[in-house]
Tab-separated table of N, CA and C in Angstrom:
chain	number	residue	atom	x	y	z
A	17	MET	N	32.630	-11.550	-8.581
A	17	MET	CA	31.878	-10.729	-7.637
A	17	MET	C	30.384	-10.983	-7.834
A	18	MET	N	29.659	-10.985	-6.744
A	18	MET	CA	28.226	-11.260	-6.807
A	18	MET	C	27.486	-10.081	-7.432
A	19	SER	N	26.439	-10.398	-8.177
A	19	SER	CA	25.625	-9.348	-8.782
A	19	SER	C	24.711	-8.740	-7.723
A	20	GLY	N	24.146	-7.596	-8.055
A	20	GLY	CA	23.210	-6.949	-7.141
A	20	GLY	C	22.034	-7.845	-6.805
A	21	PHE	N	21.542	-8.587	-7.788
A	21	PHE	CA	20.405	-9.488	-7.577
A	21	PHE	C	20.768	-10.586	-6.584
A	22	SER	N	21.943	-11.182	-6.778
A	22	SER	CA	22.397	-12.242	-5.867
A	22	SER	C	22.597	-11.711	-4.455
A	23	LEU	N	23.154	-10.513	-4.350
A	23	LEU	CA	23.355	-9.915	-3.031
A	23	LEU	C	22.025	-9.603	-2.355
A	24	ALA	N	21.039	-9.164	-3.136
A	24	ALA	CA	19.714	-8.890	-2.572
A	24	ALA	C	19.072	-10.173	-2.048
A	25	ILE	N	19.233	-11.266	-2.773
A	25	ILE	CA	18.712	-12.559	-2.310
A	25	ILE	C	19.418	-12.968	-1.022
A	26	LEU	N	20.738	-12.833	-1.006
A	26	LEU	CA	21.506	-13.168	0.193
A	26	LEU	C	21.072	-12.300	1.376
A	27	ALA	N	20.835	-11.022	1.126
A	27	ALA	CA	20.375	-10.124	2.194
A	27	ALA	C	19.037	-10.593	2.757
A	28	GLY	N	18.136	-11.018	1.884
A	28	GLY	CA	16.847	-11.534	2.346
A	28	GLY	C	16.999	-12.761	3.224
A	29	VAL	N	17.888	-13.653	2.826
A	29	VAL	CA	18.154	-14.857	3.629
A	29	VAL	C	18.738	-14.458	4.982
A	30	LEU	N	19.722	-13.560	4.961
A	30	LEU	CA	20.378	-13.148	6.204
A	30	LEU	C	19.422	-12.425	7.148
A	31	ILE	N	18.560	-11.567	6.607
A	31	ILE	CA	17.587	-10.861	7.447
A	31	ILE	C	16.646	-11.851	8.120
A	32	SER	N	16.163	-12.820	7.356
A	32	SER	CA	15.244	-13.811	7.926
A	32	SER	C	15.930	-14.644	9.003
A	33	LEU	N	17.144	-15.110	8.726
A	33	LEU	CA	17.874	-15.913	9.708
A	33	LEU	C	18.222	-15.095	10.949
A	34	GLN	N	18.726	-13.884	10.740
A	34	GLN	CA	19.100	-13.047	11.878
A	34	GLN	C	17.891	-12.757	12.754
A	35	SER	N	16.756	-12.516	12.147
A	35	SER	CA	15.549	-12.208	12.908
A	35	SER	C	15.153	-13.362	13.817
A	36	VAL	N	15.179	-14.569	13.281
A	36	VAL	CA	14.820	-15.745	14.078
A	36	VAL	C	15.870	-15.999	15.162
A	37	PHE	N	17.147	-15.911	14.804
A	37	PHE	CA	18.216	-16.135	15.784
A	37	PHE	C	18.127	-15.111	16.921
A	38	ASN	N	17.906	-13.838	16.566
A	38	ASN	CA	17.786	-12.795	17.589
A	38	ASN	C	16.631	-13.088	18.541
A	39	THR	N	15.522	-13.560	17.985
A	39	THR	CA	14.360	-13.883	18.815
A	39	THR	C	14.687	-15.005	19.789
A	40	LYS	N	15.453	-15.994	19.337
A	40	LYS	CA	15.846	-17.099	20.218
A	40	LYS	C	16.785	-16.619	21.327
A	41	VAL	N	17.736	-15.755	21.007
A	41	VAL	CA	18.627	-15.206	22.030
A	41	VAL	C	17.810	-14.365	23.015
A	42	ASN	N	16.867	-13.593	22.493
A	42	ASN	CA	16.010	-12.738	23.313
A	42	ASN	C	15.254	-13.535	24.372
A	43	GLU	N	14.866	-14.760	24.056
A	43	GLU	CA	14.135	-15.598	25.010
A	43	GLU	C	14.961	-15.867	26.265
A	44	ASN	N	16.277	-15.859	26.151
A	44	ASN	CA	17.151	-16.182	27.280
A	44	ASN	C	17.779	-14.974	27.960
A	45	VAL	N	18.084	-13.933	27.203
A	45	VAL	CA	18.833	-12.818	27.800
A	45	VAL	C	18.097	-11.482	27.764
A	46	GLY	N	16.968	-11.395	27.080
A	46	GLY	CA	16.223	-10.141	27.007
A	46	GLY	C	16.578	-9.333	25.775
A	47	GLN	N	15.668	-8.407	25.437
A	47	GLN	CA	15.812	-7.685	24.168
A	47	GLN	C	16.976	-6.705	24.142
A	48	TRP	N	17.263	-6.024	25.253
A	48	TRP	CA	18.328	-5.029	25.216
A	48	TRP	C	19.706	-5.672	25.170
A	49	LEU	N	19.905	-6.739	25.927
A	49	LEU	CA	21.197	-7.421	25.883
A	49	LEU	C	21.386	-8.130	24.540
A	50	THR	N	20.302	-8.681	23.999
A	50	THR	CA	20.379	-9.284	22.663
A	50	THR	C	20.818	-8.244	21.648
A	51	THR	N	20.190	-7.076	21.690
A	51	THR	CA	20.532	-6.003	20.756
A	51	THR	C	21.988	-5.580	20.921
A	52	ALA	N	22.433	-5.433	22.162
A	52	ALA	CA	23.829	-5.049	22.412
A	52	ALA	C	24.792	-6.104	21.882
A	53	CYS	N	24.473	-7.374	22.110
A	53	CYS	CA	25.343	-8.457	21.625
A	53	CYS	C	25.406	-8.474	20.102
A	54	VAL	N	24.241	-8.394	19.467
A	54	VAL	CA	24.183	-8.443	17.999
A	54	VAL	C	24.964	-7.279	17.392
A	55	LEU	N	24.711	-6.078	17.887
A	55	LEU	CA	25.402	-4.915	17.332
A	55	LEU	C	26.875	-4.898	17.715
A	56	GLY	N	27.210	-5.389	18.902
A	56	GLY	CA	28.615	-5.472	19.318
A	56	GLY	C	29.403	-6.435	18.450
A	57	ILE	N	28.826	-7.605	18.198
A	57	ILE	CA	29.479	-8.576	17.312
A	57	ILE	C	29.609	-7.997	15.906
A	58	GLY	N	28.580	-7.292	15.461
A	58	GLY	CA	28.642	-6.638	14.153
A	58	GLY	C	29.728	-5.582	14.092
A	59	LEU	N	29.869	-4.805	15.163
A	59	LEU	CA	30.910	-3.772	15.221
A	59	LEU	C	32.299	-4.387	15.135
A	60	ILE	N	32.543	-5.386	15.961
A	60	ILE	CA	33.861	-6.033	15.966
A	60	ILE	C	34.151	-6.676	14.610
A	61	SER	N	33.169	-7.384	14.061
A	61	SER	CA	33.351	-8.035	12.754
A	61	SER	C	33.610	-7.018	11.657
A	62	SER	N	32.880	-5.916	11.682
A	62	SER	CA	33.064	-4.876	10.662
A	62	SER	C	34.459	-4.280	10.720
A	63	ILE	N	34.941	-4.023	11.915
A	63	ILE	CA	36.294	-3.470	12.063
A	63	ILE	C	37.334	-4.460	11.547
A	64	VAL	N	37.187	-5.734	11.898
A	64	VAL	CA	38.127	-6.759	11.427
A	64	VAL	C	38.095	-6.847	9.902
A	65	PHE	N	36.896	-6.913	9.308
A	65	PHE	CA	36.793	-6.994	7.843
A	65	PHE	C	37.347	-5.737	7.178
A	66	TYR	N	37.144	-4.582	7.791
A	66	TYR	CA	37.676	-3.336	7.248
A	66	TYR	C	39.200	-3.391	7.206
A	67	ILE	N	39.803	-3.812	8.293
A	67	ILE	CA	41.265	-3.887	8.364
A	67	ILE	C	41.806	-4.898	7.355
A	68	ILE	N	41.124	-6.030	7.202
A	68	ILE	CA	41.574	-7.070	6.267
A	68	ILE	C	41.448	-6.618	4.816
A	69	THR	N	40.366	-5.948	4.468
A	69	THR	CA	40.090	-5.646	3.058
A	69	THR	C	40.628	-4.304	2.577
A	70	GLU	N	40.907	-3.380	3.466
A	70	GLU	CA	41.391	-2.063	3.052
A	70	GLU	C	42.911	-2.012	3.161
A	71	ASN	N	43.532	-1.295	2.236
A	71	ASN	CA	44.990	-1.162	2.253
A	71	ASN	C	45.472	-0.251	3.374
A	72	SER	N	44.652	0.691	3.737
A	72	SER	CA	45.038	1.618	4.800
A	72	SER	C	43.799	1.971	5.615
A	73	ILE	N	44.055	2.489	6.775
A	73	ILE	CA	42.946	2.919	7.622
A	73	ILE	C	42.837	4.431	7.503
A	74	SER	N	41.922	4.876	6.672
A	74	SER	CA	41.664	6.304	6.534
A	74	SER	C	40.162	6.505	6.724
A	75	ILE	N	39.830	7.119	7.805
A	75	ILE	CA	38.425	7.288	8.139
A	75	ILE	C	38.003	8.704	7.770
A	76	LYS	N	36.954	8.812	6.972
A	76	LYS	CA	36.452	10.108	6.522
A	76	LYS	C	35.132	10.426	7.231
A	77	VAL	N	35.174	10.386	8.548
A	77	VAL	CA	33.974	10.602	9.349
A	77	VAL	C	33.422	12.003	9.138
A	78	TYR	N	34.300	12.981	9.007
A	78	TYR	CA	33.877	14.373	8.978
A	78	TYR	C	33.269	14.797	7.645
A	79	THR	N	33.444	14.000	6.595
A	79	THR	CA	32.913	14.387	5.290
A	79	THR	C	31.490	13.886	5.063
A	80	THR	N	30.975	13.075	5.961
A	80	THR	CA	29.623	12.537	5.836
A	80	THR	C	28.676	13.355	6.703
A	81	ASN	N	27.493	13.633	6.177
A	81	ASN	CA	26.465	14.335	6.939
A	81	ASN	C	26.176	13.547	8.217
A	82	TYR	N	26.247	14.213	9.346
A	82	TYR	CA	26.074	13.528	10.631
A	82	TYR	C	24.698	12.879	10.776
A	83	LEU	N	23.703	13.388	10.097
A	83	LEU	CA	22.362	12.804	10.141
A	83	LEU	C	22.387	11.330	9.748
A	84	PHE	N	23.239	10.973	8.810
A	84	PHE	CA	23.267	9.603	8.311
A	84	PHE	C	23.843	8.612	9.327
A	85	TYR	N	24.563	9.097	10.325
A	85	TYR	CA	25.068	8.201	11.370
A	85	TYR	C	23.962	7.747	12.323
A	86	VAL	N	22.805	8.383	12.242
A	86	VAL	CA	21.650	7.975	13.049
A	86	VAL	C	21.198	6.569	12.656
A	87	SER	N	21.629	6.102	11.510
A	87	SER	CA	21.220	4.763	11.070
A	87	SER	C	21.647	3.690	12.065
A	88	GLY	N	22.651	3.968	12.879
A	88	GLY	CA	23.007	3.034	13.948
A	88	GLY	C	21.856	2.854	14.925
A	89	LEU	N	21.142	3.940	15.193
A	89	LEU	CA	19.952	3.849	16.047
A	89	LEU	C	18.836	3.081	15.347
A	90	PHE	N	18.768	3.212	14.025
A	90	PHE	CA	17.770	2.436	13.272
A	90	PHE	C	18.013	0.943	13.484
A	91	GLY	N	19.293	0.560	13.530
A	91	GLY	CA	19.633	-0.848	13.751
A	91	GLY	C	19.090	-1.358	15.076
A	92	ILE	N	19.188	-0.521	16.116
A	92	ILE	CA	18.642	-0.904	17.419
A	92	ILE	C	17.130	-1.087	17.306
A	93	GLY	N	16.471	-0.110	16.702
A	93	GLY	CA	15.016	-0.197	16.539
A	93	GLY	C	14.610	-1.397	15.716
A	94	LEU	N	15.352	-1.670	14.661
A	94	LEU	CA	15.050	-2.807	13.788
A	94	LEU	C	15.113	-4.118	14.558
A	95	ILE	N	16.183	-4.318	15.291
A	95	ILE	CA	16.353	-5.580	16.019
A	95	ILE	C	15.247	-5.757	17.053
A	96	ILE	N	14.968	-4.719	17.830
A	96	ILE	CA	13.924	-4.803	18.864
A	96	ILE	C	12.561	-5.068	18.225
A	97	CYS	N	12.218	-4.288	17.200
A	97	CYS	CA	10.900	-4.438	16.559
A	97	CYS	C	10.719	-5.819	15.945
A	98	ILE	N	11.725	-6.313	15.258
A	98	ILE	CA	11.617	-7.627	14.618
A	98	ILE	C	11.475	-8.728	15.661
A	99	MET	N	12.252	-8.651	16.755
A	99	MET	CA	12.150	-9.695	17.783
A	99	MET	C	10.749	-9.744	18.382
A	100	ILE	N	10.196	-8.582	18.691
A	100	ILE	CA	8.859	-8.542	19.289
A	100	ILE	C	7.808	-8.977	18.274
A	101	ALA	N	7.949	-8.522	17.025
A	101	ALA	CA	6.979	-8.899	15.990
A	101	ALA	C	6.986	-10.402	15.740
A	102	ILE	N	8.164	-11.016	15.688
A	102	ILE	CA	8.236	-12.465	15.467
A	102	ILE	C	7.576	-13.207	16.619
A	103	LYS	N	7.782	-12.718	17.829
A	103	LYS	CA	7.154	-13.350	18.985
A	103	LYS	C	5.621	-13.279	18.867
A	104	ASN	N	5.102	-12.170	18.338
A	104	ASN	CA	3.654	-11.974	18.245
A	104	ASN	C	3.033	-12.513	16.961
A	105	LEU	N	3.753	-12.420	15.845
A	105	LEU	CA	3.178	-12.767	14.542
A	105	LEU	C	3.774	-14.010	13.904
A	106	GLY	N	4.979	-14.392	14.324
A	106	GLY	CA	5.702	-15.476	13.672
A	106	GLY	C	6.635	-14.916	12.608
A	107	PRO	N	7.638	-15.708	12.194
A	107	PRO	CA	8.645	-15.220	11.247
A	107	PRO	C	8.096	-14.856	9.866
A	108	ALA	N	7.260	-15.699	9.293
A	108	ALA	CA	6.812	-15.466	7.911
A	108	ALA	C	5.991	-14.188	7.790
A	109	TYR	N	5.023	-14.016	8.664
A	109	TYR	CA	4.159	-12.840	8.586
A	109	TYR	C	4.953	-11.571	8.892
A	110	THR	N	5.882	-11.648	9.844
A	110	THR	CA	6.728	-10.500	10.173
A	110	THR	C	7.568	-10.084	8.970
A	111	VAL	N	8.176	-11.053	8.298
A	111	VAL	CA	9.005	-10.738	7.134
A	111	VAL	C	8.148	-10.160	6.007
A	112	LEU	N	6.958	-10.705	5.792
A	112	LEU	CA	6.075	-10.180	4.746
A	112	LEU	C	5.725	-8.715	4.991
A	113	ILE	N	5.297	-8.411	6.196
A	113	ILE	CA	4.923	-7.031	6.514
A	113	ILE	C	6.140	-6.115	6.412
A	114	SER	N	7.282	-6.569	6.920
A	114	SER	CA	8.515	-5.773	6.844
A	114	SER	C	8.916	-5.514	5.398
A	115	LEU	N	8.796	-6.531	4.564
A	115	LEU	CA	9.163	-6.402	3.154
A	115	LEU	C	8.301	-5.366	2.448
A	116	ILE	N	7.005	-5.438	2.649
A	116	ILE	CA	6.113	-4.473	1.994
A	116	ILE	C	6.407	-3.062	2.492
A	117	THR	N	6.630	-2.923	3.784
A	117	THR	CA	6.953	-1.605	4.332
A	117	THR	C	8.259	-1.083	3.740
A	118	GLN	N	9.260	-1.945	3.615
A	118	GLN	CA	10.531	-1.541	3.002
A	118	GLN	C	10.316	-1.064	1.573
A	119	LEU	N	9.481	-1.778	0.823
A	119	LEU	CA	9.216	-1.388	-0.562
A	119	LEU	C	8.526	-0.033	-0.645
A	120	VAL	N	7.546	0.201	0.216
A	120	VAL	CA	6.828	1.477	0.200
A	120	VAL	C	7.776	2.621	0.557
A	121	VAL	N	8.592	2.425	1.581
A	121	VAL	CA	9.542	3.470	1.979
A	121	VAL	C	10.587	3.691	0.880
A	122	ALA	N	11.126	2.613	0.315
A	122	ALA	CA	12.121	2.739	-0.761
A	122	ALA	C	11.526	3.426	-1.985
A	123	LEU	N	10.281	3.101	-2.311
A	123	LEU	CA	9.608	3.748	-3.442
A	123	LEU	C	9.451	5.243	-3.181
A	124	SER	N	9.122	5.612	-1.960
A	124	SER	CA	9.002	7.030	-1.608
A	124	SER	C	10.346	7.739	-1.730
A	125	ILE	N	11.404	7.095	-1.249
A	125	ILE	CA	12.748	7.686	-1.347
A	125	ILE	C	13.136	7.859	-2.810
A	126	ASP	N	12.879	6.830	-3.634
A	126	ASP	CA	13.165	6.913	-5.072
A	126	ASP	C	12.360	8.025	-5.735
A	127	THR	N	11.070	8.036	-5.497
A	127	THR	CA	10.178	8.967	-6.187
A	127	THR	C	10.494	10.416	-5.851
A	128	PHE	N	10.723	10.696	-4.581
A	128	PHE	CA	10.936	12.072	-4.153
A	128	PHE	C	12.410	12.453	-4.048
A	129	GLY	N	13.307	11.523	-4.340
A	129	GLY	CA	14.735	11.816	-4.272
A	129	GLY	C	15.182	12.226	-2.878
A	130	LEU	N	14.658	11.557	-1.872
A	130	LEU	CA	14.976	11.908	-0.492
A	130	LEU	C	16.405	11.517	-0.122
A	131	PHE	N	16.954	12.212	0.855
A	131	PHE	CA	18.274	11.923	1.426
A	131	PHE	C	19.391	11.957	0.389
A	132	GLY	N	19.244	12.797	-0.620
A	132	GLY	CA	20.282	12.952	-1.626
A	132	GLY	C	20.295	11.881	-2.704
A	133	MET	N	19.296	11.009	-2.703
A	133	MET	CA	19.221	9.973	-3.737
A	133	MET	C	18.645	10.585	-5.009
A	134	GLU	N	19.032	10.023	-6.136
A	134	GLU	CA	18.523	10.500	-7.417
A	134	GLU	C	17.035	10.168	-7.530
A	135	SER	N	16.249	11.134	-7.970
A	135	SER	CA	14.807	10.949	-8.118
A	135	SER	C	14.506	10.043	-9.310
A	136	VAL	N	13.631	9.074	-9.091
A	136	VAL	CA	13.218	8.138	-10.136
A	136	VAL	C	11.717	8.315	-10.324
A	137	PRO	N	11.263	8.573	-11.558
A	137	PRO	CA	9.827	8.795	-11.770
A	137	PRO	C	8.985	7.602	-11.310
A	138	LEU	N	7.850	7.912	-10.700
A	138	LEU	CA	6.929	6.878	-10.237
A	138	LEU	C	6.229	6.253	-11.436
A	139	GLN	N	6.214	4.942	-11.476
A	139	GLN	CA	5.557	4.219	-12.563
A	139	GLN	C	4.397	3.419	-11.998
A	140	ILE	N	3.334	3.321	-12.755
A	140	ILE	CA	2.123	2.643	-12.304
A	140	ILE	C	2.388	1.174	-11.976
A	141	ASN	N	3.300	0.543	-12.719
A	141	ASN	CA	3.569	-0.879	-12.457
A	141	ASN	C	4.127	-1.104	-11.053
A	142	LYS	N	4.847	-0.119	-10.516
A	142	LYS	CA	5.364	-0.244	-9.153
A	142	LYS	C	4.223	-0.192	-8.138
A	143	LEU	N	3.279	0.706	-8.369
A	143	LEU	CA	2.122	0.793	-7.469
A	143	LEU	C	1.268	-0.466	-7.542
A	144	VAL	N	1.071	-0.981	-8.758
A	144	VAL	CA	0.302	-2.219	-8.926
A	144	VAL	C	1.020	-3.371	-8.219
A	145	GLY	N	2.326	-3.436	-8.363
A	145	GLY	CA	3.103	-4.491	-7.711
A	145	GLY	C	2.969	-4.460	-6.199
A	146	ILE	N	3.057	-3.274	-5.612
A	146	ILE	CA	2.899	-3.163	-4.160
A	146	ILE	C	1.472	-3.526	-3.756
A	147	GLY	N	0.505	-3.101	-4.557
A	147	GLY	CA	-0.887	-3.475	-4.278
A	147	GLY	C	-1.082	-4.979	-4.302
A	148	LEU	N	-0.479	-5.641	-5.281
A	148	LEU	CA	-0.578	-7.105	-5.358
A	148	LEU	C	0.103	-7.777	-4.167
A	149	LEU	N	1.223	-7.218	-3.731
A	149	LEU	CA	1.894	-7.761	-2.545
A	149	LEU	C	1.003	-7.649	-1.310
A	150	ILE	N	0.378	-6.502	-1.139
A	150	ILE	CA	-0.517	-6.313	0.005
A	150	ILE	C	-1.685	-7.291	-0.077
A	151	PHE	N	-2.252	-7.452	-1.268
A	151	PHE	CA	-3.329	-8.423	-1.478
A	151	PHE	C	-2.830	-9.830	-1.165
A	152	GLY	N	-1.606	-10.134	-1.592
A	152	GLY	CA	-1.010	-11.443	-1.332
A	152	GLY	C	-0.827	-11.723	0.150
A	153	VAL	N	-0.478	-10.696	0.919
A	153	VAL	CA	-0.349	-10.876	2.367
A	153	VAL	C	-1.701	-11.236	2.967
A	154	GLY	N	-2.751	-10.586	2.474
A	154	GLY	CA	-4.096	-10.922	2.948
A	154	GLY	C	-4.435	-12.371	2.667
A	155	ILE	N	-4.107	-12.830	1.479
A	155	ILE	CA	-4.346	-14.234	1.127
A	155	ILE	C	-3.492	-15.138	2.005
A	156	PHE	N	-2.228	-14.798	2.143
A	156	PHE	CA	-1.305	-15.594	2.953
A	156	PHE	C	-1.819	-15.712	4.384
A	157	LYS	N	-2.230	-14.607	4.949
A	157	LYS	CA	-2.668	-14.593	6.345
A	157	LYS	C	-3.962	-15.388	6.519
A	158	ASN	N	-4.904	-15.246	5.610
A	158	ASN	CA	-6.188	-15.936	5.756
A	158	ASN	C	-6.115	-17.415	5.424
A	159	ILE	N	-5.398	-17.776	4.394
A	159	ILE	CA	-5.331	-19.177	3.985
A	159	ILE	C	-4.419	-19.973	4.901
A	160	PHE	N	-3.299	-19.382	5.285
A	160	PHE	CA	-2.311	-20.137	6.042
A	160	PHE	C	-2.321	-19.825	7.535
A	161	SER	N	-3.387	-19.228	8.026
A	161	SER	CA	-3.458	-18.974	9.465
A	161	SER	C	-3.632	-20.296	10.197
A	162	ASN	N	-3.306	-20.304	11.464
A	162	ASN	CA	-3.388	-21.527	12.263
A	162	ASN	C	-4.804	-22.077	12.335
A	163	LYS	N	-5.802	-21.223	12.226
A	163	LYS	CA	-7.184	-21.665	12.359
A	163	LYS	C	-7.623	-22.541	11.194
A	164	ARG	N	-7.139	-22.231	10.010
A	164	ARG	CA	-7.575	-22.971	8.830
A	164	ARG	C	-6.396	-23.545	8.066
A	165	ALA	N	-5.395	-23.982	8.763
A	165	ALA	CA	-4.197	-24.494	8.099
A	165	ALA	C	-4.509	-25.778	7.341
A	166	ILE	N	-3.932	-25.885	6.171
A	166	ILE	CA	-4.067	-27.090	5.362
A	166	ILE	C	-2.865	-27.964	5.681
A	167	ARG	N	-3.123	-29.118	6.218
A	167	ARG	CA	-2.028	-30.008	6.596
A	167	ARG	C	-2.000	-31.197	5.642
A	168	ILE	N	-0.819	-31.527	5.199
A	168	ILE	CA	-0.636	-32.673	4.314
A	168	ILE	C	0.156	-33.717	5.087
A	169	THR	N	-0.404	-34.891	5.205
A	169	THR	CA	0.280	-35.972	5.913
A	169	THR	C	0.923	-36.904	4.902
A	170	GLU	N	1.772	-37.798	5.394
A	170	GLU	CA	2.454	-38.742	4.506
A	170	GLU	C	1.462	-39.658	3.806
A	171	ASP	N	0.331	-39.956	4.446
A	171	ASP	CA	-0.673	-40.829	3.845
A	171	ASP	C	-1.288	-40.218	2.592
A	172	GLU	N	-1.333	-38.882	2.524
A	172	GLU	CA	-1.974	-38.203	1.405
A	172	GLU	C	-1.037	-38.009	0.216
A	173	ILE	N	0.218	-38.283	0.406
A	173	ILE	CA	1.196	-38.044	-0.667
A	173	ILE	C	1.275	-39.226	-1.593
């Protein structure tokens, strides 16, 4: 079985690929149909994988707080926002900004124990790390922007 670290790396790869693929589909069919297709394929695939991997079909819908089912709407917002952001900012910058935002939100959830999660004390190294990431995005954006891109040709290698 894959470790949490390996799964997190795989998730990062999948998010980046899905974002670019969704943007390409969006160019031909529009953002709402793209979102419906992506989530529809995900729904069908999830049901198939559930049936294959579970011994029985026992759905405990009523034991989960209904607020948490709103995350399906988050998926719609995520797909739409990422497609538009990639169109405006490009894949790398969009992923960087999304990553930092995810870290800040996750740190807040950890620190304050939101949504029933166990509270984890805030440590200065986490704040420094997020600060360095934000600083790194500034460097990334300024150094690697199209205006001042450093290009290496085969002659220079």
